[in-house]
Amino acid sequence: MCIISNLKRETYCKATSYKNRKDTLYCQPEWHNEMNGNFEFKQSNNIAPTDVTPILVSGEEFVGYPSRILIPMIWGMIPPWHKGNFNNHGLSTNNCRIENVTNSKLFSEPLTKGKRCIVICEGFYEWKTTGIGKRKPYFIHMPQKNGVSVYDTNAWESAQWTEQSGWNGPSLLQLAGIYNKWKSPNGEVYSYSVITMESSKTFSQLHHRIPAVLDNEQLIEDWLDTRRVSESRAISMLRPVDNLMWYEVSSIVNNSRNKSEDCNKPISKTVNKSSTFMTSWLAGKNKKTDSNDEDQMRKKQKN
């Protein structure tokens, strides 16, 4: 699994806007980059574990902050007992299996202490096994309004937001996660893991595991409200969803170093682009050939 978070900070703040229980107007979470030292979020169409992504948390866990804030965090929880570089602890911590979360040495303590978070993204990639040694990549996202292409960055960046109506743009994918704090020689570092579970009947045709998706505002509020909603109740609320959408994408996403704008486009779009290039190239080549043939004919006529 790889994540797409390719929007501006301001757009994520607008797209995660919400109403407090007693408010009639929408408000935006504040972006707090200073919370995580030198680890900055960089927009990307292909984010892999150990990269930094926007994470939504309850500001009540941080004295002096509003009820919801966005913090860039490292994907892949760093064990608090780890010594050394943040990415050489040798454990696979990008995902956290819901079946083991309450008895895991790594995940149970932050869960008990209310360190629940939401991973904010446009979607994620998953690979479907199609044969021995063969896998096809797919981009998974939330259902969108008619005519909205989730891969169209302009549709996100140009969308309107007001205090009265909130966000009027495409729908983000919001995944339940757990975060923790690690003390490095240079200061405190925040990192997180995505909670996963057995797939729904629909999604199982693509992959046997699925991230825990928070697909409505009530779930989002309850997951973040660690003072009102206990960890056991919060975990029991998570269910594999059936309303996700997906389409096949180019194999260029197999290498996380590829950050092309074509990464999350339907494969038909990238194929068509390539076909158009090939057609133009062939047309140009044929034109040159025709031109050479005409030159040869003129020379023969002169002779």
Short mmCIF file of C-alpha atoms in Angstrom, two decimals:
data_model
loop_
_atom_site.label_atom_id
_atom_site.label_comp_id
_atom_site.label_asym_id
_atom_site.label_seq_id
_atom_site.Cartn_x
_atom_site.Cartn_y
_atom_site.Cartn_z
CA MET A 1 0.00 0.00 0.00
CA CYS A 2 1.19 3.50 -0.93
CA ILE A 3 -0.62 6.77 -0.24
CA ILE A 4 -1.39 9.84 -2.36
CA SER A 5 -1.22 13.22 -0.60
CA ASN A 6 -0.60 15.72 -3.36
CA LEU A 7 -2.50 18.84 -2.27
CA LYS A 8 -1.53 22.13 -0.68
CA ARG A 9 -1.68 22.48 3.10
CA GLU A 10 -4.48 25.04 2.80
CA THR A 11 -6.56 22.60 0.75
CA TYR A 12 -6.26 19.86 3.38
CA CYS A 13 -7.37 22.35 6.03
CA LYS A 14 -10.45 23.25 3.99
CA ALA A 15 -11.25 19.65 3.02
CA THR A 16 -11.18 18.52 6.67
CA SER A 17 -13.32 21.37 7.99
CA TYR A 18 -15.95 20.52 10.59
CA LYS A 19 -18.53 21.90 13.02
CA ASN A 20 -18.05 21.81 16.75
CA ARG A 21 -21.12 20.49 18.54
CA LYS A 22 -22.36 23.91 19.64
CA ASP A 23 -21.31 25.81 16.51
CA THR A 24 -23.41 26.64 13.46
CA LEU A 25 -20.43 27.54 11.25
CA TYR A 26 -17.66 25.37 9.85
CA CYS A 27 -14.08 25.80 11.02
CA GLN A 28 -10.79 24.49 9.68
CA PRO A 29 -8.12 22.55 11.55
CA GLU A 30 -4.90 24.50 11.97
CA TRP A 31 -1.72 23.20 10.34
CA HIS A 32 1.13 22.85 12.86
CA ASN A 33 4.35 22.04 11.08
CA GLU A 34 6.48 22.99 14.08
CA MET A 35 5.18 19.98 16.03
CA ASN A 36 7.45 17.54 14.21
CA GLY A 37 10.87 19.12 14.04
CA ASN A 38 12.53 19.04 10.64
CA PHE A 39 10.16 16.48 9.11
CA GLU A 40 8.14 18.42 6.55
CA PHE A 41 5.28 17.24 4.37
CA LYS A 42 6.06 17.19 0.65
CA GLN A 43 3.23 16.80 -1.85
CA SER A 44 3.44 13.53 -3.77
CA ASN A 45 1.45 11.16 -5.99
CA ASN A 46 3.36 8.20 -4.58
CA ILE A 47 4.10 8.20 -0.85
CA ALA A 48 5.76 5.18 0.75
CA PRO A 49 6.41 4.25 4.40
CA THR A 50 8.95 6.53 6.17
CA ASP A 51 7.63 9.49 4.13
CA VAL A 52 5.69 12.30 5.81
CA THR A 53 1.92 12.82 5.34
CA PRO A 54 -0.79 15.09 6.84
CA ILE A 55 -2.38 13.64 9.98
CA LEU A 56 -5.54 14.88 11.72
CA VAL A 57 -5.53 14.68 15.52
CA SER A 58 -7.50 16.02 18.44
CA GLY A 59 -5.98 19.28 19.63
CA GLU A 60 -7.19 18.49 23.15
CA GLU A 61 -4.20 16.16 23.45
CA PHE A 62 -1.94 19.19 22.91
CA VAL A 63 -2.45 21.95 25.47
CA GLY A 64 -3.31 25.30 23.92
CA TYR A 65 -4.46 24.01 20.53
CA PRO A 66 -7.98 24.02 19.04
CA SER A 67 -10.14 20.89 18.91
CA ARG A 68 -8.62 19.56 15.68
CA ILE A 69 -5.19 20.16 14.19
CA LEU A 70 -3.18 18.82 11.24
CA ILE A 71 0.39 17.67 11.89
CA PRO A 72 2.85 16.19 9.35
CA MET A 73 3.93 12.79 10.67
CA ILE A 74 6.20 9.97 9.53
CA TRP A 75 4.36 6.97 8.13
CA GLY A 76 5.47 3.93 10.13
CA MET A 77 5.40 4.17 13.92
CA ILE A 78 8.86 4.45 15.43
CA PRO A 79 9.12 2.23 18.53
CA PRO A 80 9.60 4.51 21.57
CA TRP A 81 12.42 2.27 22.79
CA HIS A 82 14.36 2.57 19.51
CA LYS A 83 17.85 4.07 19.50
CA GLY A 84 19.49 5.36 16.35
CA ASN A 85 18.13 6.67 13.06
CA PHE A 86 14.32 6.86 12.86
CA ASN A 87 14.10 4.54 9.82
CA ASN A 88 16.45 1.72 10.80
CA HIS A 89 14.52 0.05 13.63
CA GLY A 90 13.93 -2.99 11.41
CA LEU A 91 10.19 -3.38 12.10
CA SER A 92 7.33 -3.18 9.61
CA THR A 93 5.07 -0.63 11.29
CA ASN A 94 3.31 1.15 8.43
CA ASN A 95 0.18 -0.92 9.14
CA CYS A 96 -1.38 -2.13 12.38
CA ARG A 97 -3.65 -5.18 12.29
CA ILE A 98 -6.87 -4.55 14.20
CA GLU A 99 -6.83 -8.15 15.43
CA ASN A 100 -3.61 -7.49 17.38
CA VAL A 101 -3.83 -3.82 18.30
CA THR A 102 -4.97 -4.28 21.92
CA ASN A 103 -2.24 -6.76 22.84
CA SER A 104 0.63 -5.40 20.76
CA LYS A 105 3.68 -4.18 22.66
CA LEU A 106 4.05 -1.34 20.15
CA PHE A 107 0.43 -0.28 19.56
CA SER A 108 -1.52 -1.04 22.75
CA GLU A 109 0.07 1.67 24.90
CA PRO A 110 -0.55 4.62 22.53
CA LEU A 111 -4.07 3.30 21.93
CA THR A 112 -4.75 3.21 25.67
CA LYS A 113 -3.34 6.73 26.05
CA GLY A 114 -5.76 8.07 23.44
CA LYS A 115 -3.29 8.65 20.62
CA ARG A 116 -5.79 8.06 17.84
CA CYS A 117 -5.37 9.89 14.55
CA ILE A 118 -6.76 10.11 11.02
CA VAL A 119 -4.61 9.68 7.93
CA ILE A 120 -5.66 12.25 5.33
CA CYS A 121 -5.17 11.40 1.65
CA GLU A 122 -6.80 11.45 -1.77
CA GLY A 123 -6.49 7.69 -1.93
CA PHE A 124 -4.02 4.81 -1.89
CA TYR A 125 -2.53 2.19 -4.20
CA GLU A 126 -3.02 -1.51 -3.74
CA TRP A 127 -1.76 -4.40 -5.85
CA LYS A 128 -3.93 -7.27 -7.08
CA THR A 129 -2.30 -10.63 -7.70
CA THR A 130 -3.24 -11.81 -11.20
CA GLY A 131 -0.96 -14.83 -11.55
CA ILE A 132 2.31 -16.28 -10.39
CA GLY A 133 4.65 -13.34 -9.90
CA LYS A 134 2.19 -10.93 -11.55
CA ARG A 135 0.50 -8.01 -9.81
CA LYS A 136 -1.52 -5.08 -11.15
CA PRO A 137 -1.63 -1.73 -9.28
CA TYR A 138 -4.96 -0.02 -8.55
CA PHE A 139 -5.84 3.38 -7.14
CA ILE A 140 -8.51 3.31 -4.43
CA HIS A 141 -10.55 6.38 -3.45
CA MET A 142 -13.86 7.60 -2.07
CA PRO A 143 -16.88 7.92 -4.40
CA GLN A 144 -16.93 11.35 -6.01
CA LYS A 145 -19.62 13.65 -7.37
CA ASN A 146 -20.63 13.15 -10.99
CA GLY A 147 -18.02 14.47 -13.37
CA VAL A 148 -15.28 14.86 -10.73
CA SER A 149 -12.00 13.12 -11.49
CA VAL A 150 -10.18 12.39 -8.26
CA TYR A 151 -6.82 12.61 -10.07
CA ASP A 152 -7.54 16.16 -11.28
CA THR A 153 -5.55 18.33 -8.88
CA ASN A 154 -7.30 21.47 -10.11
CA ALA A 155 -10.67 20.06 -9.01
CA TRP A 156 -9.30 19.99 -5.46
CA GLU A 157 -7.37 23.26 -5.44
CA SER A 158 -10.14 25.34 -7.06
CA ALA A 159 -12.98 24.01 -4.90
CA GLN A 160 -14.90 26.47 -2.74
CA TRP A 161 -15.05 26.65 1.05
CA THR A 162 -17.23 28.88 3.23
CA GLU A 163 -18.04 29.00 6.93
CA GLN A 164 -21.70 28.48 6.09
CA SER A 165 -21.45 25.42 3.82
CA GLY A 166 -17.96 24.07 4.51
CA TRP A 167 -16.01 22.17 1.86
CA ASN A 168 -17.60 21.84 -1.58
CA GLY A 169 -14.83 19.90 -3.31
CA PRO A 170 -13.92 16.22 -3.87
CA SER A 171 -14.04 13.77 -0.97
CA LEU A 172 -10.85 12.86 0.86
CA LEU A 173 -10.16 9.35 2.07
CA GLN A 174 -9.79 9.35 5.88
CA LEU A 175 -8.16 6.31 7.51
CA ALA A 176 -8.11 5.40 11.19
CA GLY A 177 -4.62 5.34 12.64
CA ILE A 178 -2.59 5.37 15.85
CA TYR A 179 0.32 7.71 16.48
CA ASN A 180 3.09 7.97 19.03
CA LYS A 181 5.94 10.20 20.07
CA TRP A 182 9.58 9.17 19.79
CA LYS A 183 12.43 11.06 21.42
CA SER A 184 15.32 11.48 19.04
CA PRO A 185 18.67 13.15 19.82
CA ASN A 186 17.29 16.24 18.04
CA GLY A 187 13.87 16.38 19.69
CA GLU A 188 10.44 14.78 19.63
CA VAL A 189 9.25 13.02 16.48
CA TYR A 190 5.67 11.95 15.72
CA SER A 191 4.91 8.88 13.61
CA TYR A 192 1.83 6.77 12.90
CA SER A 193 0.47 3.46 11.63
CA VAL A 194 -2.70 2.73 9.62
CA ILE A 195 -5.18 0.27 11.13
CA THR A 196 -6.08 -2.56 8.74
CA MET A 197 -8.60 -5.42 8.85
CA GLU A 198 -10.03 -8.25 6.78
CA SER A 199 -11.55 -6.94 3.56
CA SER A 200 -15.21 -6.45 2.88
CA LYS A 201 -16.82 -8.82 0.40
CA THR A 202 -16.57 -6.20 -2.34
CA PHE A 203 -12.98 -5.14 -1.73
CA SER A 204 -11.73 -8.71 -1.25
CA GLN A 205 -11.71 -9.17 -5.02
CA LEU A 206 -8.83 -6.69 -5.04
CA HIS A 207 -7.01 -7.46 -1.77
CA HIS A 208 -7.58 -9.52 1.38
CA ARG A 209 -6.82 -6.61 3.74
CA ILE A 210 -8.34 -3.12 3.82
CA PRO A 211 -7.52 0.04 5.80
CA ALA A 212 -10.07 1.14 8.39
CA VAL A 213 -11.97 3.89 6.57
CA LEU A 214 -13.87 6.58 8.48
CA ASP A 215 -16.55 7.38 5.92
CA ASN A 216 -18.82 9.75 7.84
CA GLU A 217 -18.51 12.71 10.19
CA GLN A 218 -19.85 10.86 13.22
CA LEU A 219 -17.16 8.19 12.93
CA ILE A 220 -14.51 10.87 12.48
CA GLU A 221 -15.71 12.75 15.56
CA ASP A 222 -15.91 9.62 17.70
CA TRP A 223 -12.49 8.36 16.62
CA LEU A 224 -10.84 11.67 17.52
CA ASP A 225 -12.78 12.22 20.74
CA THR A 226 -10.59 10.10 23.00
CA ARG A 227 -12.00 11.60 26.20
CA ARG A 228 -15.60 10.70 25.46
CA VAL A 229 -15.10 7.47 23.45
CA SER A 230 -13.02 4.69 25.04
CA GLU A 231 -10.44 2.75 23.06
CA SER A 232 -12.50 -0.46 23.17
CA ARG A 233 -15.59 1.30 21.85
CA ALA A 234 -13.57 3.12 19.21
CA ILE A 235 -12.04 -0.12 17.91
CA SER A 236 -15.46 -1.80 17.86
CA MET A 237 -16.80 0.97 15.61
CA LEU A 238 -14.37 0.15 12.81
CA ARG A 239 -15.80 -1.93 9.99
CA PRO A 240 -14.59 -2.83 6.49
CA VAL A 241 -16.42 -0.47 4.11
CA ASP A 242 -18.05 -1.40 0.83
CA ASN A 243 -18.31 2.00 -0.83
CA LEU A 244 -14.75 2.47 -2.06
CA MET A 245 -14.02 2.96 -5.77
CA TRP A 246 -10.93 1.89 -7.69
CA TYR A 247 -9.35 1.68 -11.13
CA GLU A 248 -6.18 0.25 -12.64
CA VAL A 249 -3.15 2.53 -12.91
CA SER A 250 0.25 2.35 -14.60
CA SER A 251 2.98 0.10 -13.24
CA ILE A 252 5.16 3.21 -12.78
CA VAL A 253 3.75 3.35 -9.23
CA ASN A 254 5.61 0.11 -8.44
CA ASN A 255 8.65 2.28 -7.76
CA SER A 256 7.92 4.88 -5.06
CA ARG A 257 10.59 7.13 -6.55
CA ASN A 258 8.25 7.76 -9.47
CA LYS A 259 6.18 10.84 -8.59
CA SER A 260 4.74 11.54 -12.05
CA GLU A 261 1.33 13.20 -12.44
CA ASP A 262 0.35 10.04 -14.34
CA CYS A 263 0.75 7.84 -11.24
CA ASN A 264 -2.86 8.03 -10.11
CA LYS A 265 -4.51 8.43 -13.52
CA PRO A 266 -6.52 5.52 -14.97
CA ILE A 267 -4.29 3.37 -17.13
CA SER A 268 -6.47 4.23 -20.15
CA LYS A 269 -5.47 7.87 -19.74
CA THR A 270 -1.76 7.11 -19.65
CA VAL A 271 -2.06 4.61 -22.51
CA ASN A 272 -3.94 7.12 -24.61
CA LYS A 273 -1.25 9.68 -23.89
CA SER A 274 1.42 7.25 -25.02
CA SER A 275 -0.61 6.28 -28.07
CA THR A 276 -1.03 9.92 -29.01
CA PHE A 277 2.72 10.42 -28.75
CA MET A 278 3.38 7.32 -30.85
CA THR A 279 0.84 8.38 -33.48
CA SER A 280 2.43 11.83 -33.70
CA TRP A 281 5.89 10.33 -33.91
CA LEU A 282 4.88 7.95 -36.68
CA ALA A 283 3.09 10.73 -38.53
CA GLY A 284 6.22 12.85 -38.38
CA LYS A 285 8.37 9.95 -39.53
CA ASN A 286 6.02 9.19 -42.43
CA LYS A 287 6.00 12.86 -43.38
CA LYS A 288 9.80 12.85 -43.55
CA THR A 289 9.73 9.63 -45.58
CA ASP A 290 7.19 11.10 -47.99
CA SER A 291 9.28 14.22 -48.28
CA ASN A 292 12.41 12.16 -49.05
CA ASP A 293 10.50 10.18 -51.67
CA GLU A 294 9.37 13.39 -53.35
CA ASP A 295 12.96 14.66 -53.41
CA GLN A 296 14.11 11.43 -55.04
CA MET A 297 11.38 11.69 -57.68
CA ARG A 298 12.38 15.29 -58.51
CA LYS A 299 16.03 14.23 -58.92
CA LYS A 300 15.05 11.42 -61.31
CA GLN A 301 12.90 13.78 -63.35
CA LYS A 302 15.81 16.25 -63.68
CA ASN A 303 18.13 13.48 -64.82
#
